[in-house]
XYZ file of C-alpha atoms in Angstrom:
507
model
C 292.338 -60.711 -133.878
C 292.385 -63.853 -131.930
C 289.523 -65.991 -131.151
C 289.401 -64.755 -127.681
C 289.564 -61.011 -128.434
C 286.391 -61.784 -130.898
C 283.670 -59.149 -130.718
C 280.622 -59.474 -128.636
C 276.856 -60.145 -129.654
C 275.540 -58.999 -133.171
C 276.644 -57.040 -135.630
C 274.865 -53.795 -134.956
C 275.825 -52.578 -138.602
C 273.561 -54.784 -140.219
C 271.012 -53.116 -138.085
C 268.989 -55.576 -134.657
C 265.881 -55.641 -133.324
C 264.530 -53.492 -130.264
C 263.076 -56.797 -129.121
C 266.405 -58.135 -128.602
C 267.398 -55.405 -125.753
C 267.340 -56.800 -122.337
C 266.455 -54.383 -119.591
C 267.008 -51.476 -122.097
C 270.558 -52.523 -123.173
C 272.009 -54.815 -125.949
C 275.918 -55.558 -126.326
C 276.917 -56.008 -129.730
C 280.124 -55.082 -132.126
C 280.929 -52.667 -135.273
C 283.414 -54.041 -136.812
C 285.843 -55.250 -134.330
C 284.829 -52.969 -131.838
C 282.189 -53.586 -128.637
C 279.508 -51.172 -128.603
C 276.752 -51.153 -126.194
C 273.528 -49.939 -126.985
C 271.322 -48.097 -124.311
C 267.550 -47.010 -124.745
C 266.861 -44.120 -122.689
C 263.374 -42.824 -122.766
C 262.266 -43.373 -127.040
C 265.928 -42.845 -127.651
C 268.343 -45.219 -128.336
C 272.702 -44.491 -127.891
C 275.546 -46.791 -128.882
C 278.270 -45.772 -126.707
C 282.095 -48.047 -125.629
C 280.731 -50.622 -122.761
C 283.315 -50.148 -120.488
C 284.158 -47.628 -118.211
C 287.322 -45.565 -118.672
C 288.106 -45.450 -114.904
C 289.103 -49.373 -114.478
C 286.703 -51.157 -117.103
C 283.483 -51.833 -115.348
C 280.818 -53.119 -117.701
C 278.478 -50.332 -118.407
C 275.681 -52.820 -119.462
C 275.358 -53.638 -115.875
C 274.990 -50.143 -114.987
C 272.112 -47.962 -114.353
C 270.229 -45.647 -117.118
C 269.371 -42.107 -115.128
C 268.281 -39.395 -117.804
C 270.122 -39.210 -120.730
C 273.011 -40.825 -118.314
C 275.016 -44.396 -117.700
C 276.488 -44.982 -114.339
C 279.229 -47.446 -113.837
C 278.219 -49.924 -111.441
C 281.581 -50.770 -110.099
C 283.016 -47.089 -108.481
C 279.939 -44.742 -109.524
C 281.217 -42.668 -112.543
C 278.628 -41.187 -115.135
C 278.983 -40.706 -118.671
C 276.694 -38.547 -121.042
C 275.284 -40.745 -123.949
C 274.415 -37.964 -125.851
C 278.473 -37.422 -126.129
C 280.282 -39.685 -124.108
C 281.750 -37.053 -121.675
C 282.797 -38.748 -118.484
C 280.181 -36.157 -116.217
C 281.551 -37.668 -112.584
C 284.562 -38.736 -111.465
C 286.413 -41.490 -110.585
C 286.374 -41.259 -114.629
C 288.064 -38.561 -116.134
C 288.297 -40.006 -120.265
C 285.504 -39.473 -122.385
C 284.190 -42.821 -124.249
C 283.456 -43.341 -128.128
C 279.818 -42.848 -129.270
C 278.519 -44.328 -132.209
C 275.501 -42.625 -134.859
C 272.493 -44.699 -134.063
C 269.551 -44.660 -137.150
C 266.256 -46.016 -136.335
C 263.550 -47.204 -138.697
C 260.749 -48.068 -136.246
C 262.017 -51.241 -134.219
C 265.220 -51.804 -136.327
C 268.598 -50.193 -134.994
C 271.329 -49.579 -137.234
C 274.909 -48.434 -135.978
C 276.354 -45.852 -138.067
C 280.059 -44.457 -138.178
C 281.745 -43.477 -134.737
C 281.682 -39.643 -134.177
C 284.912 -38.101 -134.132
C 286.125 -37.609 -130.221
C 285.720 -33.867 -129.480
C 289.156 -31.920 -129.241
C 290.242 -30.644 -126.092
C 289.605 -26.897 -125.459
C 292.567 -24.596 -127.253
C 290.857 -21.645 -124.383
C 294.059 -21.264 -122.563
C 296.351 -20.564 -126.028
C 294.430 -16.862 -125.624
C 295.141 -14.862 -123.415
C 292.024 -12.841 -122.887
C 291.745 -13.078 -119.423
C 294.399 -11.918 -116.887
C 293.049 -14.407 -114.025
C 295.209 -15.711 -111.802
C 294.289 -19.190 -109.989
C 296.352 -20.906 -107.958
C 295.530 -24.557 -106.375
C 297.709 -25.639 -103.752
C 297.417 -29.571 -103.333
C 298.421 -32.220 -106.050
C 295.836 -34.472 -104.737
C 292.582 -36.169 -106.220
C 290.825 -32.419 -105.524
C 293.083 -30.700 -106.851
C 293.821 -32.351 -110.154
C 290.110 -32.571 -110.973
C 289.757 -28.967 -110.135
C 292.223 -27.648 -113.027
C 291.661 -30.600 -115.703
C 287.801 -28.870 -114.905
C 289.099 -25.046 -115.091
C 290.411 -25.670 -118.408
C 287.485 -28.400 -119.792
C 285.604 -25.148 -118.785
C 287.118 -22.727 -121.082
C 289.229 -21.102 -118.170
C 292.151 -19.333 -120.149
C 293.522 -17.428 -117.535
C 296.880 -19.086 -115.511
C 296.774 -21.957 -113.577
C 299.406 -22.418 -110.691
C 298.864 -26.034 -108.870
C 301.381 -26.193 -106.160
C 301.901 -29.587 -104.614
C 304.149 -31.162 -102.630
C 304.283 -34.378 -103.456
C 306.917 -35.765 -105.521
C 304.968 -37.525 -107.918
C 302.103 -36.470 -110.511
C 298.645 -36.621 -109.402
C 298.091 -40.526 -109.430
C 295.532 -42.827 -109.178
C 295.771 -42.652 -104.817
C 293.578 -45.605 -104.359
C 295.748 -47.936 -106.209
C 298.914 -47.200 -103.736
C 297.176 -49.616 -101.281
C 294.664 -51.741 -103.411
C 296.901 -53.670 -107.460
C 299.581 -51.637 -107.358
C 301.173 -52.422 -104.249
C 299.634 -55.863 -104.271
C 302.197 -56.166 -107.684
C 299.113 -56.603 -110.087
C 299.370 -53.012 -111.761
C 302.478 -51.439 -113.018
C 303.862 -47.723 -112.021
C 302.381 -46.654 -115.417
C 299.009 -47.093 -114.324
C 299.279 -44.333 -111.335
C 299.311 -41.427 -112.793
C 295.915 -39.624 -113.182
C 297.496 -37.768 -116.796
C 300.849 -38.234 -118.212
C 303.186 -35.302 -118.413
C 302.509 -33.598 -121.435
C 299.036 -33.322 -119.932
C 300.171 -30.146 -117.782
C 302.094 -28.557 -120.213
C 299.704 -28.982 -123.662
C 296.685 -28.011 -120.831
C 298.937 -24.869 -120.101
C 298.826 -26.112 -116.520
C 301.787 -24.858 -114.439
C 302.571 -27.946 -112.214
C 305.097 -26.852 -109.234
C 306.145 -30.495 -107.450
C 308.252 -30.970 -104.119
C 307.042 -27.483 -103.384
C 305.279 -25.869 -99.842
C 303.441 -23.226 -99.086
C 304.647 -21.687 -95.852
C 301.203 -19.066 -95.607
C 298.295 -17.776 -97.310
C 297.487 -13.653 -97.153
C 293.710 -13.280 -98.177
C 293.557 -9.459 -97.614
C 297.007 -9.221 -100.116
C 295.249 -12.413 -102.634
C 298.852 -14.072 -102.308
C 300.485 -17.400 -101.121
C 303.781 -17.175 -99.250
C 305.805 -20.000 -100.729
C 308.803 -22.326 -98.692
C 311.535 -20.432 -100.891
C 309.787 -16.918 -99.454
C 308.283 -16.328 -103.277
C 305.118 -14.891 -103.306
C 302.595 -15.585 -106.013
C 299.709 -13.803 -106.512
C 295.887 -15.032 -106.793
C 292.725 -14.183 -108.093
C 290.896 -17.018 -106.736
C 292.650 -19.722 -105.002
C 291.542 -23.664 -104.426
C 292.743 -25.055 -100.624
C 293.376 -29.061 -101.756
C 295.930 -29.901 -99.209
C 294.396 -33.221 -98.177
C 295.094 -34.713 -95.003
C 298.717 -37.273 -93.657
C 298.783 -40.196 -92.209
C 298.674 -40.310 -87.843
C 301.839 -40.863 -86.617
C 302.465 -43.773 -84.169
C 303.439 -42.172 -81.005
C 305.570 -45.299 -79.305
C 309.408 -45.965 -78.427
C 310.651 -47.472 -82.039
C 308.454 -45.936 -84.211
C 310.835 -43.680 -85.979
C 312.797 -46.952 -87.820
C 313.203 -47.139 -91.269
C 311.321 -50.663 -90.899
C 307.650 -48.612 -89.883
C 306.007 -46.886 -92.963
C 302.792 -45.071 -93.552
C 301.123 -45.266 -96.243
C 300.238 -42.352 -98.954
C 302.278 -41.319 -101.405
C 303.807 -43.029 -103.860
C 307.148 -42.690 -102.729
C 305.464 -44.254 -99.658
C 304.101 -46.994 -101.762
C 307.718 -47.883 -103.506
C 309.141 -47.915 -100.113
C 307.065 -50.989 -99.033
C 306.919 -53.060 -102.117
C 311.095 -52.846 -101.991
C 310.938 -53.460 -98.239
C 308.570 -56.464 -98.907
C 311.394 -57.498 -101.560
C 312.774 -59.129 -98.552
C 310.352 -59.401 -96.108
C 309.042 -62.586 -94.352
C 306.887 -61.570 -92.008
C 304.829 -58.130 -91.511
C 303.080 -56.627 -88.895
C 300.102 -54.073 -89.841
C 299.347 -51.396 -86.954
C 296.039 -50.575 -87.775
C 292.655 -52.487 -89.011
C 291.320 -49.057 -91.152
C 290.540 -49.809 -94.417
C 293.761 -48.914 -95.706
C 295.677 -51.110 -92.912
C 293.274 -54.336 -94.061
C 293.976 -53.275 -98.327
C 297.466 -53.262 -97.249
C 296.968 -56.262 -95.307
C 295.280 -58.094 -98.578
C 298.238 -56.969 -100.741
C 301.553 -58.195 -98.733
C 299.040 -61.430 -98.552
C 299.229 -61.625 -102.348
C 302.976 -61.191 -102.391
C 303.211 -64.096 -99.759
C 303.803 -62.381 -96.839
C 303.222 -63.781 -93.516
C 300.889 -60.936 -92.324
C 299.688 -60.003 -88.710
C 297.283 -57.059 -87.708
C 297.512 -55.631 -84.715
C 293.914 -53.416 -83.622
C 292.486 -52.102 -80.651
C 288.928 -52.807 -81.885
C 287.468 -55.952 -80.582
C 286.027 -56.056 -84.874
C 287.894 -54.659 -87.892
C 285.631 -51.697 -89.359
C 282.796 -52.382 -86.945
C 282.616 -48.825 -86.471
C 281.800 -47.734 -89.832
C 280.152 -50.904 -91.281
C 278.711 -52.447 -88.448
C 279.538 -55.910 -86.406
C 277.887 -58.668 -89.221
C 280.249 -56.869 -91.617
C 283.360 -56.512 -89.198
C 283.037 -60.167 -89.001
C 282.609 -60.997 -92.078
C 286.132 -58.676 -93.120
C 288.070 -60.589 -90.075
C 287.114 -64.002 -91.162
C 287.836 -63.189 -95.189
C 291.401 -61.957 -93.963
C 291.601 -65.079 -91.787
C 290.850 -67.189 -94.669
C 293.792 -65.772 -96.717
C 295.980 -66.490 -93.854
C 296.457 -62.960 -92.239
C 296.537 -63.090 -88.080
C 294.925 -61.208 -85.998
C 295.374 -59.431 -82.220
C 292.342 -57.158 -81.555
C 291.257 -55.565 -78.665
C 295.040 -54.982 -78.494
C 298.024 -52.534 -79.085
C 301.688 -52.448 -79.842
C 303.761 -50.644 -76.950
C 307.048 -50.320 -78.279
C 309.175 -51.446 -81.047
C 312.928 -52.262 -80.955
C 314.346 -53.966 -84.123
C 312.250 -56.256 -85.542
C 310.510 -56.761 -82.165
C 306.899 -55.535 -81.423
C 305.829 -55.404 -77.852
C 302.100 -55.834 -77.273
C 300.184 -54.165 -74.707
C 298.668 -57.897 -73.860
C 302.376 -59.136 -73.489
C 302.863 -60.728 -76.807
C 305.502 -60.235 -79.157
C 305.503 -60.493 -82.775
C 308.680 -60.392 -84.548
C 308.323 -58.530 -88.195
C 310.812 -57.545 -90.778
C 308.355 -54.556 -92.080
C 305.704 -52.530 -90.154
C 302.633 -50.774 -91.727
C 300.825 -48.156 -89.590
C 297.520 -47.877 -90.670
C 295.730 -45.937 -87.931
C 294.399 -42.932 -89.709
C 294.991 -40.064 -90.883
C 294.258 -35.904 -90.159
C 293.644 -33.477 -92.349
C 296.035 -30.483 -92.997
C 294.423 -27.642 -91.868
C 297.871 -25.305 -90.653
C 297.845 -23.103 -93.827
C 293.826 -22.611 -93.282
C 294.150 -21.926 -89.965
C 297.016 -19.444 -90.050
C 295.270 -17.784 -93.000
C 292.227 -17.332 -90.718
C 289.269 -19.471 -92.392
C 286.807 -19.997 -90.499
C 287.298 -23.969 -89.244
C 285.226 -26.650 -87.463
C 287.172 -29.983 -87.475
C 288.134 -28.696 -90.976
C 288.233 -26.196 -92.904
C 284.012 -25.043 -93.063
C 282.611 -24.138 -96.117
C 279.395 -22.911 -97.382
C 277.138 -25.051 -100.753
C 279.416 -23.783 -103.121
C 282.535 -24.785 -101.367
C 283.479 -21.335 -100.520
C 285.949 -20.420 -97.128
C 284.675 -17.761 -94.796
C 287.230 -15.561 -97.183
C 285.560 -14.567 -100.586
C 287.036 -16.046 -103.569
C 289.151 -19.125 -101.426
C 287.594 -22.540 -101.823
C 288.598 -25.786 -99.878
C 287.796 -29.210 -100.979
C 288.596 -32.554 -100.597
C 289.928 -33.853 -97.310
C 289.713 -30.820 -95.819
C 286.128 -29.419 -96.220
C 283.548 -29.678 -93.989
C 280.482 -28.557 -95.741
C 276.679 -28.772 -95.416
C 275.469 -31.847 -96.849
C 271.436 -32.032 -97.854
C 270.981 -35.727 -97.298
C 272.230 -35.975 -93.829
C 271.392 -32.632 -92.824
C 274.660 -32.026 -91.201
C 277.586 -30.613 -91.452
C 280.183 -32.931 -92.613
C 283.483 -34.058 -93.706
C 285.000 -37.207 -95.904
C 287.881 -38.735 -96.822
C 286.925 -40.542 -99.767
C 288.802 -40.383 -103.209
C 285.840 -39.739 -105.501
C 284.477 -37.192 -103.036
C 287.570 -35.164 -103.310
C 287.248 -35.415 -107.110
C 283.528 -34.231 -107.426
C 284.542 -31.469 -105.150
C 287.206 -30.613 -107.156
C 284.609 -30.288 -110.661
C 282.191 -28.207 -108.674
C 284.469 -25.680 -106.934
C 286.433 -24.849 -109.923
C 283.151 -24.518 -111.722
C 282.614 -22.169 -108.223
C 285.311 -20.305 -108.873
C 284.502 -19.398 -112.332
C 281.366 -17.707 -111.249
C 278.668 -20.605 -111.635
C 277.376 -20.658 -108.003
C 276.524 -24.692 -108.606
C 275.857 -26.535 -105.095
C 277.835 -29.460 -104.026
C 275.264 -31.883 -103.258
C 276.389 -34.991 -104.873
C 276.227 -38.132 -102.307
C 279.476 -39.656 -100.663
C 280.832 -42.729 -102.464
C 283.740 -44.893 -101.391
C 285.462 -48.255 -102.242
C 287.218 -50.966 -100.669
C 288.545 -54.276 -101.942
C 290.073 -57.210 -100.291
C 291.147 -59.943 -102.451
C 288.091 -60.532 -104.844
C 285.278 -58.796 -102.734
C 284.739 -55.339 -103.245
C 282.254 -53.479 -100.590
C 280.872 -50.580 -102.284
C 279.113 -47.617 -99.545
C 277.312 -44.792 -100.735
C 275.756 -41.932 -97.889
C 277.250 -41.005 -94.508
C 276.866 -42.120 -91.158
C 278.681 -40.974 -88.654
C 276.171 -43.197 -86.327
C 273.385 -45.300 -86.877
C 270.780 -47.267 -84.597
C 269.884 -50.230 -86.545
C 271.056 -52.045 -89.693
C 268.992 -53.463 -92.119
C 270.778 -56.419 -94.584
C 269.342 -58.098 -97.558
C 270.917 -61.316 -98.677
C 273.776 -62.901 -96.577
C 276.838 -61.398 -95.898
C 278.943 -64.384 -95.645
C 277.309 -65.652 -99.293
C 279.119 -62.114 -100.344
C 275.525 -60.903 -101.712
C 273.978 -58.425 -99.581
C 273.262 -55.103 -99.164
C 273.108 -53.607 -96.092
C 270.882 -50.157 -94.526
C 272.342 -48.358 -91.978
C 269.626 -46.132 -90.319
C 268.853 -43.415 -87.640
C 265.765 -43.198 -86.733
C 263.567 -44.221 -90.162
C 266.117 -42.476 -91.874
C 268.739 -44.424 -93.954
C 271.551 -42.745 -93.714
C 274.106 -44.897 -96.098
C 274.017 -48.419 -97.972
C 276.990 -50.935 -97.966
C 277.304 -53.718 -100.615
C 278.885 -56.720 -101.785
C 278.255 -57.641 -105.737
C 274.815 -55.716 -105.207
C 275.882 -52.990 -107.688
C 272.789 -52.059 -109.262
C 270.870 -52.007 -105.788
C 274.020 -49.575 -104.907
C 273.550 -47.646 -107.379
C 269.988 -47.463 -107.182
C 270.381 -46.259 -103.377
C 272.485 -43.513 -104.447
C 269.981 -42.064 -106.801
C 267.578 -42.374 -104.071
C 269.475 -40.412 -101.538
C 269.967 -37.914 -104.422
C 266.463 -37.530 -105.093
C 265.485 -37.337 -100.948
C 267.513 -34.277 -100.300
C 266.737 -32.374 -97.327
């Protein structure tokens, strides 16, 4: 072990004080291993410090129950066991034996990491599900089926391509050239088959019979269902101007998607982003860190105003203009030809790769020809269930009632998806648990991450502790006295604190 890699704090082997925890937690080593320990009520855990998802430290975290939350993206684990309990984690993390003798802690031996459930080896139940979507939703839902104790089949029809990967990361390191392809996928391949999880890639699903419980696939197969999980996630908008079927314009999605702009930015010198959404600007950010002259092209007169507000909107323009990128707001592109962008203003910006970035809809044709019952997506009841019994929808998708806001709503955020995903296959196995978990989402440009937890599809007034340009603040976005969400920079704990708040003010 090198001098850098050298274990944290003190040994916790030879046994430390409770005086020497700060707020509740103390980071120290066994052996050559980190191992943070958390008191929770009159108990006290040792558990890994760093989150499985991408590493946040867990001693900045908050302690809820016998719980740890992550404070960078909002995953739980259990102390008790380690078991990641939200998503965006999905690995477990170690847990150490913890003896006490009054006000001296002593960590024991690490427990041996429980073994995956062996349910789906018997075949005691004849169920048939089937999951069509390869997304965040619909990965979580059968890794969940089988954590479960499912052991009946599971049929996940996607198609994509690729493996379920890490979708976040196709705008944010990955593309950006600071995380390799390896990192992407959500489970390796093995996964599906030792899981007994029957993974069907570059495959549609041409209709959906509810009265008949089967799903019409592309090749005219038809598989039968049991209970069946609607995942399909939305695609990007289309540009709808003369040039904007080239090879030069991409969207931005998959990872084939993904591959096709970090080769096209092989050569690039100049790009032009269509688009200031969040994943035009992370786009933006990333072709900035592989030198790319970058201009953004919005009809907003702010990037993100909408969402986050104008203070923040300015604040995202002038951290992009401080990494060089350009912008033209309150503007459009009219046409394309070549490398030649016409703007609605009269301007012209020549670019060797285009990035639309102007949203995206969600894929509602197979719930709609099936008949669901839809509302600017597919609606769904507490449990995540379609107007047809034993068809869920999640994810993208889903509009369903949520008790903070009181309304009726619908997301596009990653870890949403993946919550959604737990709790409807949980749903589908009979537990009738309510999706009530609060909306979380991410963004990062360069090294400022804004963190938002809640949903407001409007607001009146905005409330902001700290200063926005000192990239410390957190920010209140209310209706009425109501706060409906909270937006942060490197405010973590007050984020996560918020969250737990809206949790415990359901409606």
């Amino acid at each position: 072990m090198t001098e850098d890699n050298k274990p944290s704090g003190p040994d916790l082997a030879r046994g430390v004080s409770l005086t020497a925890f700060e707020d509740g937690k103390l980071l120290g080593h066994v052996g050559e291993e980190d191992v943070l320990l958390v008191q929770a009520g009159s108990e006290i855990f040792a558990i890994e410090p760093a989150c499985s998802h991408y590493h946040g430290p867990l001693a900045d975290g908050l302690v809820v129950g016998d719980t740890i939350r992550c404070p960078w993206h909002h995953a739980c684990f259990s102390l008790r066991t380690g078991e990641a309990t939200r998503p965006p984690a999905l690995n477990a993390l170690a847990v150490w034996e913890v003896t006490r003798d009054r006000d001296n802690i002593v960590v024991q031996r690490k427990r041996d990491a429980p073994k995956p459930s062996a349910a789906h080896r018997s075949a005691s139940t004849p169920e048939k599900f089937v999951i069509i979507g390869g997304g965040a939703a619909g990965f979580a839902a059968a890794d969940t089926l089988r954590r479960e104790g499912f052991a009946g089949a599971i049929t996940m029809l996607s198609n994509d391509g690729a493996m379920p990967v890490d979708r976040p990361n196709l705008s944010k390191d990955y593309l950006a050239g600071n995380a390799p392809e390896d990192w992407l996928p959500l489970r390796a391949e093995d996964y599906y088959h030792d899981a007994g999880i029957d993974l069907r890639l570059n495959t549609n699903v041409s209709a959906i019979d509810p009265q008949a419980r089967n799903v019409t696939l592309g090749n005219g197969d038809r598989l039968p269902f049991d209970k069946l999980l609607l995942a399909t996630g939305a695609e990007p908008v289309k540009l709808q101007i003369p040039g904007a079927d080239q090879p030069r314009v991409h969207t931005l999605r998959s990872v084939a998607d993904s591959r096709a702009i970090i080769k096209a930015a092989g050569t690039a010198k100049r790009a032009l982003v269509i688009g200031a959404s969040f994943i035009g600007l992370e786009v933006a950010a990333s072709l900035r860190a592989r030198k790319i002259e970058v201009h953004v092209v919005a009809p907003e007169q702010r990037p993100m105003q909408r969402v986050l507000g104008s203070e923040m909107g300015d604040f995202v323009r002038a951290l992009h203009e401080e990494n060089g990128v350009i912008f033209h707001l309150e503007d459009t592109v009219e046409k394309l030809e070549g490398a030649r962008a016409t703007l609605k203003s009269g301007g012209v910006i020549e670019a060797d790769l285009v990035v639309v970035g102007i949203g995206v809809k969600p894929r509602l044709a197979l719930a709609e020809q099936a008949g669901l019952a839809a509302d600017r997506g597919v609606s769904v009841n507490e449990y995540l269930e379609t107007s047809a019994s034993g068809i869920f929808a999640v994810g993208d998708i889903a509009r369903w009632p949520d008790p903070h806001s009181g309304q009726n709503i619908r997301v596009e955020h990653w870890v949403v998806a993946e919550r959604q995903g737990q709790t409807a296959a949980r749903n589908m196995l009979g537990k009738r648990e309510r999706f009530d978990a609060v909306p979380f989402f991410w963004s990062q440009h360069y090294d400022v991450p804004i963190n938002y937890v809640g949903h407001a599809e409007s607001f009146d007034d905005i409330v902001i502790d700290g200063s926005i340009p000192g990239k410390d603040c957190l920010l209140k976005y209310r209706k009425g006295a109501r706060v409906l969400a909270v937006a942060s920079i490197y405010r973590d704990l007050d984020n996560l604190k918020a969250e737990l708040g809206m949790e415990r003010s359901r409606t």
